[in-house]
Amino acid sequence: GEDVEQSLFLSVREGDSSVINCTYTDSSSTYLYWYKQEPGAGLQLLTYIFSNMDMKQDQRLTVLLNKKDKHLSLRIADTQTGDSAIYFCAETQTLHSGGGADGLTFGKGTHLIIQP
Amino acid sequence: DVKVTQSSRYLVKRTGEKVFLECVQDMDHENMFWYRQDPGLGLRLIYFSYDVKMKEKGDIPEGYSVSREKKERFSLILESASTNQTSMYLCASSLRVAVPPIQQYFGPGTRLTVT
């Protein structure tokens, strides 16, 4: 079945770059996603990448996709205290055989800890 | 602005009680989901619903049931709460789309403690 793996913690200094890594198993995933969960809140979609792309950049965020190795990464440039959160990698999951109701399989989440 | 609300942020119940967790979305989404979130285990899908009165089991449905009588409301029911159901419960909703990308919108969560 589908499985998404990511490390549980990452600690970086304020101002440095953070790189959060993820591996996935479902090679048929057309999109891969990064969600962010701030303390005491639900998850919010941060960004996503189409599987025929290698890279996507959005301001301080860069997503890299290595489809051959099934490896996804999220780079946050100039990490700030407001980036402190749990980051979840996710891939598409087929939930309903009738189609059109696809869900997401989430990794366990990486806690990003910012050191002053 | 899209919104998913959950009836309680914090809930304390006793073992054996029947517990209702309510979720409401105002986006006219077809799909609704219930997850539980535990440290080191991430999000695990309990149940989802793709239409009114329609439901399907997720990865960990044991000990839970759901109800979707109206499109905007999805309820999670713990028939007889047990201590191993102490957790953070997250509700989400999404449009039914034939082709990704899929965006799920999450509520703030309900932290349930069963004593």
PDB file of C-alpha atoms in Angstrom:
ATOM      1  CA  GLY A   1       0.000   0.000   0.000  1.00  0.00           C
ATOM      2  CA  GLU A   2       0.933   3.645  -0.066  1.00  0.00           C
ATOM      3  CA  ASP A   3       3.387   4.865   2.507  1.00  0.00           C
ATOM      4  CA  VAL A   4       5.009   8.228   3.070  1.00  0.00           C
ATOM      5  CA  GLU A   5       8.114   8.519   5.225  1.00  0.00           C
ATOM      6  CA  GLN A   6       9.709  11.579   6.777  1.00  0.00           C
ATOM      7  CA  SER A   7      11.941  12.259   9.744  1.00  0.00           C
ATOM      8  CA  LEU A   8      10.196  13.459  12.903  1.00  0.00           C
ATOM      9  CA  PHE A   9      12.365  16.445  13.867  1.00  0.00           C
ATOM     10  CA  LEU A  10      14.553  19.086  12.254  1.00  0.00           C
ATOM     11  CA  SER A  11      16.331  21.837  14.159  1.00  0.00           C
ATOM     12  CA  VAL A  12      17.771  24.878  12.366  1.00  0.00           C
ATOM     13  CA  ARG A  13      19.073  28.304  13.318  1.00  0.00           C
ATOM     14  CA  GLU A  14      17.008  31.351  12.520  1.00  0.00           C
ATOM     15  CA  GLY A  15      18.126  32.750   9.157  1.00  0.00           C
ATOM     16  CA  ASP A  16      19.460  29.426   7.861  1.00  0.00           C
ATOM     17  CA  SER A  17      17.769  27.279   5.240  1.00  0.00           C
ATOM     18  CA  SER A  18      15.619  24.333   6.309  1.00  0.00           C
ATOM     19  CA  VAL A  19      15.356  21.231   4.169  1.00  0.00           C
ATOM     20  CA  ILE A  20      12.612  18.745   4.996  1.00  0.00           C
ATOM     21  CA  ASN A  21      12.778  15.419   3.196  1.00  0.00           C
ATOM     22  CA  CYS A  22      10.154  12.846   2.318  1.00  0.00           C
ATOM     23  CA  THR A  23      10.008   9.528   0.481  1.00  0.00           C
ATOM     24  CA  TYR A  24       6.837   8.086  -0.995  1.00  0.00           C
ATOM     25  CA  THR A  25       5.902   4.785  -2.548  1.00  0.00           C
ATOM     26  CA  ASP A  26       3.073   5.344  -5.010  1.00  0.00           C
ATOM     27  CA  SER A  27       4.732   6.059  -8.346  1.00  0.00           C
ATOM     28  CA  SER A  28       1.331   6.821  -9.905  1.00  0.00           C
ATOM     29  CA  SER A  29       0.810   9.918  -7.728  1.00  0.00           C
ATOM     30  CA  THR A  30       0.222  12.792 -10.130  1.00  0.00           C
ATOM     31  CA  TYR A  31       0.637  15.419  -7.429  1.00  0.00           C
ATOM     32  CA  LEU A  32       2.612  15.573  -4.202  1.00  0.00           C
ATOM     33  CA  TYR A  33       1.838  18.009  -1.443  1.00  0.00           C
ATOM     34  CA  TRP A  34       3.270  19.810   1.552  1.00  0.00           C
ATOM     35  CA  TYR A  35       0.944  20.796   4.385  1.00  0.00           C
ATOM     36  CA  LYS A  36       1.838  22.944   7.401  1.00  0.00           C
ATOM     37  CA  GLN A  37       0.361  22.646  10.899  1.00  0.00           C
ATOM     38  CA  GLU A  38       0.996  25.544  13.247  1.00  0.00           C
ATOM     39  CA  PRO A  39       0.656  24.978  17.010  1.00  0.00           C
ATOM     40  CA  GLY A  40      -2.960  24.484  18.062  1.00  0.00           C
ATOM     41  CA  ALA A  41      -4.299  24.542  14.516  1.00  0.00           C
ATOM     42  CA  GLY A  42      -5.355  22.208  11.739  1.00  0.00           C
ATOM     43  CA  LEU A  43      -3.311  21.547   8.610  1.00  0.00           C
ATOM     44  CA  GLN A  44      -3.079  24.046   5.768  1.00  0.00           C
ATOM     45  CA  LEU A  45      -1.922  23.377   2.230  1.00  0.00           C
ATOM     46  CA  LEU A  46       1.474  25.012   1.766  1.00  0.00           C
ATOM     47  CA  THR A  47       2.357  23.995  -1.773  1.00  0.00           C
ATOM     48  CA  TYR A  48       2.142  21.122  -4.238  1.00  0.00           C
ATOM     49  CA  ILE A  49       4.058  19.893  -7.255  1.00  0.00           C
ATOM     50  CA  PHE A  50       2.931  18.087 -10.388  1.00  0.00           C
ATOM     51  CA  SER A  51       4.804  14.839 -10.939  1.00  0.00           C
ATOM     52  CA  ASN A  52       6.235  15.849 -14.315  1.00  0.00           C
ATOM     53  CA  MET A  53       8.066  18.772 -12.687  1.00  0.00           C
ATOM     54  CA  ASP A  54      11.463  18.600 -10.995  1.00  0.00           C
ATOM     55  CA  MET A  55      11.223  21.841  -9.109  1.00  0.00           C
ATOM     56  CA  LYS A  56       8.733  24.464  -8.037  1.00  0.00           C
ATOM     57  CA  GLN A  57       9.626  27.768  -6.388  1.00  0.00           C
ATOM     58  CA  ASP A  58       7.270  30.029  -4.491  1.00  0.00           C
ATOM     59  CA  GLN A  59       8.940  32.927  -2.654  1.00  0.00           C
ATOM     60  CA  ARG A  60      10.982  31.367   0.179  1.00  0.00           C
ATOM     61  CA  LEU A  61       9.783  27.844  -0.606  1.00  0.00           C
ATOM     62  CA  THR A  62      11.425  25.466  -3.068  1.00  0.00           C
ATOM     63  CA  VAL A  63      10.059  21.994  -3.742  1.00  0.00           C
ATOM     64  CA  LEU A  64      12.313  19.432  -5.365  1.00  0.00           C
ATOM     65  CA  LEU A  65      11.020  16.170  -6.780  1.00  0.00           C
ATOM     66  CA  ASN A  66      13.174  13.190  -7.746  1.00  0.00           C
ATOM     67  CA  LYS A  67      10.648  10.851  -9.289  1.00  0.00           C
ATOM     68  CA  LYS A  68      13.176   8.095  -9.949  1.00  0.00           C
ATOM     69  CA  ASP A  69      14.065   7.863  -6.259  1.00  0.00           C
ATOM     70  CA  LYS A  70      10.522   8.824  -5.105  1.00  0.00           C
ATOM     71  CA  HIS A  71      12.025  11.600  -3.032  1.00  0.00           C
ATOM     72  CA  LEU A  72      10.419  14.950  -2.298  1.00  0.00           C
ATOM     73  CA  SER A  73      11.961  17.834  -0.402  1.00  0.00           C
ATOM     74  CA  LEU A  74      10.836  21.217   0.876  1.00  0.00           C
ATOM     75  CA  ARG A  75      13.431  23.950   1.283  1.00  0.00           C
ATOM     76  CA  ILE A  76      12.581  27.050   3.308  1.00  0.00           C
ATOM     77  CA  ALA A  77      15.050  29.875   2.765  1.00  0.00           C
ATOM     78  CA  ASP A  78      15.877  32.341   5.555  1.00  0.00           C
ATOM     79  CA  THR A  79      13.952  30.366   8.169  1.00  0.00           C
ATOM     80  CA  GLN A  80      11.999  32.550  10.614  1.00  0.00           C
ATOM     81  CA  THR A  81      10.420  31.837  13.998  1.00  0.00           C
ATOM     82  CA  GLY A  82       7.024  31.903  12.288  1.00  0.00           C
ATOM     83  CA  ASP A  83       8.082  28.847  10.281  1.00  0.00           C
ATOM     84  CA  SER A  84       8.067  26.774  13.457  1.00  0.00           C
ATOM     85  CA  ALA A  85       5.429  24.110  12.747  1.00  0.00           C
ATOM     86  CA  ILE A  86       4.894  20.492  11.750  1.00  0.00           C
ATOM     87  CA  TYR A  87       5.291  19.890   8.019  1.00  0.00           C
ATOM     88  CA  PHE A  88       3.486  16.983   6.383  1.00  0.00           C
ATOM     89  CA  CYS A  89       4.320  15.432   3.058  1.00  0.00           C
ATOM     90  CA  ALA A  90       1.316  13.844   1.294  1.00  0.00           C
ATOM     91  CA  GLU A  91       0.481  11.860  -1.811  1.00  0.00           C
ATOM     92  CA  THR A  92      -2.841  11.119  -3.475  1.00  0.00           C
ATOM     93  CA  GLN A  93      -4.739   8.103  -2.155  1.00  0.00           C
ATOM     94  CA  THR A  94      -7.660   6.463  -3.912  1.00  0.00           C
ATOM     95  CA  LEU A  95     -10.372   6.061  -1.298  1.00  0.00           C
ATOM     96  CA  HIS A  96     -13.494   5.397  -3.300  1.00  0.00           C
ATOM     97  CA  SER A  97     -13.586   2.913  -6.158  1.00  0.00           C
ATOM     98  CA  GLY A  98     -16.209   4.993  -7.941  1.00  0.00           C
ATOM     99  CA  GLY A  99     -13.609   7.696  -8.406  1.00  0.00           C
ATOM    100  CA  GLY A 100     -13.710  11.401  -7.779  1.00  0.00           C
ATOM    101  CA  ALA A 101     -13.323  11.139  -4.034  1.00  0.00           C
ATOM    102  CA  ASP A 102      -9.593  10.777  -3.734  1.00  0.00           C
ATOM    103  CA  GLY A 103      -7.980  11.451  -0.435  1.00  0.00           C
ATOM    104  CA  LEU A 104      -4.429  11.968   0.742  1.00  0.00           C
ATOM    105  CA  THR A 105      -1.914   9.753   2.511  1.00  0.00           C
ATOM    106  CA  PHE A 106       0.111  11.836   4.933  1.00  0.00           C
ATOM    107  CA  GLY A 107       3.550  11.230   6.352  1.00  0.00           C
ATOM    108  CA  LYS A 108       4.014  11.358  10.118  1.00  0.00           C
ATOM    109  CA  GLY A 109       5.108  14.995   9.974  1.00  0.00           C
ATOM    110  CA  THR A 110       8.417  16.754  10.624  1.00  0.00           C
ATOM    111  CA  HIS A 111       8.605  19.138  13.570  1.00  0.00           C
ATOM    112  CA  LEU A 112      10.667  22.139  12.482  1.00  0.00           C
ATOM    113  CA  ILE A 113      12.352  23.700  15.515  1.00  0.00           C
ATOM    114  CA  ILE A 114      13.924  27.132  15.140  1.00  0.00           C
ATOM    115  CA  GLN A 115      16.894  28.031  17.314  1.00  0.00           C
ATOM    116  CA  PRO A 116      17.476  31.746  17.960  1.00  0.00           C
TER     117      PRO A 116
ATOM    118  CA  ASP B   1     -12.861  32.575   3.378  1.00  0.00           C
ATOM    119  CA  VAL B   2     -13.281  28.817   3.611  1.00  0.00           C
ATOM    120  CA  LYS B   3     -14.143  27.445   6.975  1.00  0.00           C
ATOM    121  CA  VAL B   4     -14.271  24.097   8.751  1.00  0.00           C
ATOM    122  CA  THR B   5     -15.426  24.286  12.341  1.00  0.00           C
ATOM    123  CA  GLN B   6     -15.409  21.648  15.062  1.00  0.00           C
ATOM    124  CA  SER B   7     -17.813  21.740  17.962  1.00  0.00           C
ATOM    125  CA  SER B   8     -15.218  21.671  20.750  1.00  0.00           C
ATOM    126  CA  ARG B   9     -11.513  22.447  21.053  1.00  0.00           C
ATOM    127  CA  TYR B  10     -11.129  20.422  24.239  1.00  0.00           C
ATOM    128  CA  LEU B  11     -13.270  17.607  25.597  1.00  0.00           C
ATOM    129  CA  VAL B  12     -12.913  15.391  28.668  1.00  0.00           C
ATOM    130  CA  LYS B  13     -15.055  12.263  28.882  1.00  0.00           C
ATOM    131  CA  ARG B  14     -15.218   9.189  31.078  1.00  0.00           C
ATOM    132  CA  THR B  15     -14.593   5.631  29.947  1.00  0.00           C
ATOM    133  CA  GLY B  16     -17.764   4.084  28.571  1.00  0.00           C
ATOM    134  CA  GLU B  17     -19.474   7.367  27.682  1.00  0.00           C
ATOM    135  CA  LYS B  18     -20.924   7.957  24.227  1.00  0.00           C
ATOM    136  CA  VAL B  19     -19.097  10.863  22.592  1.00  0.00           C
ATOM    137  CA  PHE B  20     -20.159  12.985  19.638  1.00  0.00           C
ATOM    138  CA  LEU B  21     -17.678  15.138  17.720  1.00  0.00           C
ATOM    139  CA  GLU B  22     -19.280  17.499  15.240  1.00  0.00           C
ATOM    140  CA  CYS B  23     -17.779  19.077  12.149  1.00  0.00           C
ATOM    141  CA  VAL B  24     -19.354  21.690   9.877  1.00  0.00           C
ATOM    142  CA  GLN B  25     -18.036  23.112   6.613  1.00  0.00           C
ATOM    143  CA  ASP B  26     -19.412  26.083   4.720  1.00  0.00           C
ATOM    144  CA  MET B  27     -17.839  25.390   1.324  1.00  0.00           C
ATOM    145  CA  ASP B  28     -20.457  23.001  -0.131  1.00  0.00           C
ATOM    146  CA  HIS B  29     -17.792  20.274  -0.316  1.00  0.00           C
ATOM    147  CA  GLU B  30     -18.838  16.725  -1.181  1.00  0.00           C
ATOM    148  CA  ASN B  31     -16.022  14.989   0.713  1.00  0.00           C
ATOM    149  CA  MET B  32     -15.520  15.048   4.455  1.00  0.00           C
ATOM    150  CA  PHE B  33     -12.943  13.212   6.553  1.00  0.00           C
ATOM    151  CA  TRP B  34     -12.197  12.352  10.162  1.00  0.00           C
ATOM    152  CA  TYR B  35      -8.570  11.790  11.217  1.00  0.00           C
ATOM    153  CA  ARG B  36      -6.900  11.216  14.517  1.00  0.00           C
ATOM    154  CA  GLN B  37      -3.458  12.637  15.171  1.00  0.00           C
ATOM    155  CA  ASP B  38      -1.081  11.057  17.682  1.00  0.00           C
ATOM    156  CA  PRO B  39       2.569  11.903  18.401  1.00  0.00           C
ATOM    157  CA  GLY B  40       4.892   9.821  16.270  1.00  0.00           C
ATOM    158  CA  LEU B  41       1.996   8.342  14.288  1.00  0.00           C
ATOM    159  CA  GLY B  42       0.926  11.338  12.222  1.00  0.00           C
ATOM    160  CA  LEU B  43      -2.578  11.501  10.776  1.00  0.00           C
ATOM    161  CA  ARG B  44      -4.604   8.342  10.436  1.00  0.00           C
ATOM    162  CA  LEU B  45      -7.895   8.273   8.558  1.00  0.00           C
ATOM    163  CA  ILE B  46     -10.847   6.982  10.588  1.00  0.00           C
ATOM    164  CA  TYR B  47     -13.771   7.445   8.176  1.00  0.00           C
ATOM    165  CA  PHE B  48     -14.646   9.521   5.194  1.00  0.00           C
ATOM    166  CA  SER B  49     -17.840  10.469   3.409  1.00  0.00           C
ATOM    167  CA  TYR B  50     -18.211  11.356  -0.272  1.00  0.00           C
ATOM    168  CA  ASP B  51     -21.886  12.309  -0.193  1.00  0.00           C
ATOM    169  CA  VAL B  52     -24.830  12.682   2.155  1.00  0.00           C
ATOM    170  CA  LYS B  53     -25.538   9.379   3.918  1.00  0.00           C
ATOM    171  CA  MET B  54     -22.502   7.789   2.234  1.00  0.00           C
ATOM    172  CA  LYS B  55     -19.520   6.685   4.294  1.00  0.00           C
ATOM    173  CA  GLU B  56     -16.519   4.462   3.966  1.00  0.00           C
ATOM    174  CA  LYS B  57     -14.055   3.109   6.484  1.00  0.00           C
ATOM    175  CA  GLY B  58     -10.577   4.489   6.627  1.00  0.00           C
ATOM    176  CA  ASP B  59      -7.501   2.874   8.137  1.00  0.00           C
ATOM    177  CA  ILE B  60      -8.636   2.719  11.773  1.00  0.00           C
ATOM    178  CA  PRO B  61     -12.465   2.596  11.995  1.00  0.00           C
ATOM    179  CA  GLU B  62     -12.696   0.231  14.969  1.00  0.00           C
ATOM    180  CA  GLY B  63     -14.505   1.787  17.912  1.00  0.00           C
ATOM    181  CA  TYR B  64     -15.913   4.642  15.815  1.00  0.00           C
ATOM    182  CA  SER B  65     -18.969   5.341  13.692  1.00  0.00           C
ATOM    183  CA  VAL B  66     -20.006   8.361  11.639  1.00  0.00           C
ATOM    184  CA  SER B  67     -23.117  10.131  10.465  1.00  0.00           C
ATOM    185  CA  ARG B  68     -23.708  12.450   7.539  1.00  0.00           C
ATOM    186  CA  GLU B  69     -27.340  13.507   7.342  1.00  0.00           C
ATOM    187  CA  LYS B  70     -26.629  16.903   5.769  1.00  0.00           C
ATOM    188  CA  LYS B  71     -23.970  17.876   3.274  1.00  0.00           C
ATOM    189  CA  GLU B  72     -22.317  20.408   5.546  1.00  0.00           C
ATOM    190  CA  ARG B  73     -22.151  18.285   8.704  1.00  0.00           C
ATOM    191  CA  PHE B  74     -20.121  15.166   9.488  1.00  0.00           C
ATOM    192  CA  SER B  75     -20.256  13.635  12.942  1.00  0.00           C
ATOM    193  CA  LEU B  76     -17.846  11.202  14.557  1.00  0.00           C
ATOM    194  CA  ILE B  77     -19.290   8.963  17.265  1.00  0.00           C
ATOM    195  CA  LEU B  78     -17.435   7.018  19.901  1.00  0.00           C
ATOM    196  CA  GLU B  79     -20.056   4.498  21.040  1.00  0.00           C
ATOM    197  CA  SER B  80     -18.231   3.647  24.267  1.00  0.00           C
ATOM    198  CA  ALA B  81     -15.167   5.796  24.830  1.00  0.00           C
ATOM    199  CA  SER B  82     -11.968   4.100  25.947  1.00  0.00           C
ATOM    200  CA  THR B  83      -8.681   5.545  27.191  1.00  0.00           C
ATOM    201  CA  ASN B  84      -6.888   4.517  23.991  1.00  0.00           C
ATOM    202  CA  GLN B  85      -9.149   6.930  22.118  1.00  0.00           C
ATOM    203  CA  THR B  86      -7.532   9.882  23.877  1.00  0.00           C
ATOM    204  CA  SER B  87      -6.189  11.854  20.937  1.00  0.00           C
ATOM    205  CA  MET B  88      -6.453  14.929  18.727  1.00  0.00           C
ATOM    206  CA  TYR B  89      -9.289  14.571  16.224  1.00  0.00           C
ATOM    207  CA  LEU B  90      -9.155  16.536  12.985  1.00  0.00           C
ATOM    208  CA  CYS B  91     -11.987  17.015  10.520  1.00  0.00           C
ATOM    209  CA  ALA B  92     -11.351  17.966   6.896  1.00  0.00           C
ATOM    210  CA  SER B  93     -13.347  18.588   3.746  1.00  0.00           C
ATOM    211  CA  SER B  94     -12.594  18.793   0.029  1.00  0.00           C
ATOM    212  CA  LEU B  95     -14.296  19.137  -3.313  1.00  0.00           C
ATOM    213  CA  ARG B  96     -14.861  15.948  -5.241  1.00  0.00           C
ATOM    214  CA  VAL B  97     -12.521  16.335  -8.207  1.00  0.00           C
ATOM    215  CA  ALA B  98     -11.922  13.916 -11.032  1.00  0.00           C
ATOM    216  CA  VAL B  99      -8.375  15.129 -11.501  1.00  0.00           C
ATOM    217  CA  PRO B 100      -5.966  16.362  -8.807  1.00  0.00           C
ATOM    218  CA  PRO B 101      -4.643  18.550  -7.270  1.00  0.00           C
ATOM    219  CA  ILE B 102      -6.678  17.855  -4.166  1.00  0.00           C
ATOM    220  CA  GLN B 103      -6.895  20.395  -1.386  1.00  0.00           C
ATOM    221  CA  GLN B 104      -8.248  19.325   1.970  1.00  0.00           C
ATOM    222  CA  TYR B 105      -9.369  22.062   4.357  1.00  0.00           C
ATOM    223  CA  PHE B 106      -8.931  21.248   8.023  1.00  0.00           C
ATOM    224  CA  GLY B 107     -10.717  22.295  11.171  1.00  0.00           C
ATOM    225  CA  PRO B 108      -8.711  23.372  14.253  1.00  0.00           C
ATOM    226  CA  GLY B 109      -9.058  19.972  15.927  1.00  0.00           C
ATOM    227  CA  THR B 110     -10.668  18.604  19.069  1.00  0.00           C
ATOM    228  CA  ARG B 111      -8.386  17.342  21.805  1.00  0.00           C
ATOM    229  CA  LEU B 112     -10.269  14.517  23.484  1.00  0.00           C
ATOM    230  CA  THR B 113      -9.189  13.077  26.801  1.00  0.00           C
ATOM    231  CA  VAL B 114     -10.871   9.902  28.053  1.00  0.00           C
ATOM    232  CA  THR B 115     -10.332   9.207  31.736  1.00  0.00           C
TER     233      THR B 115
END
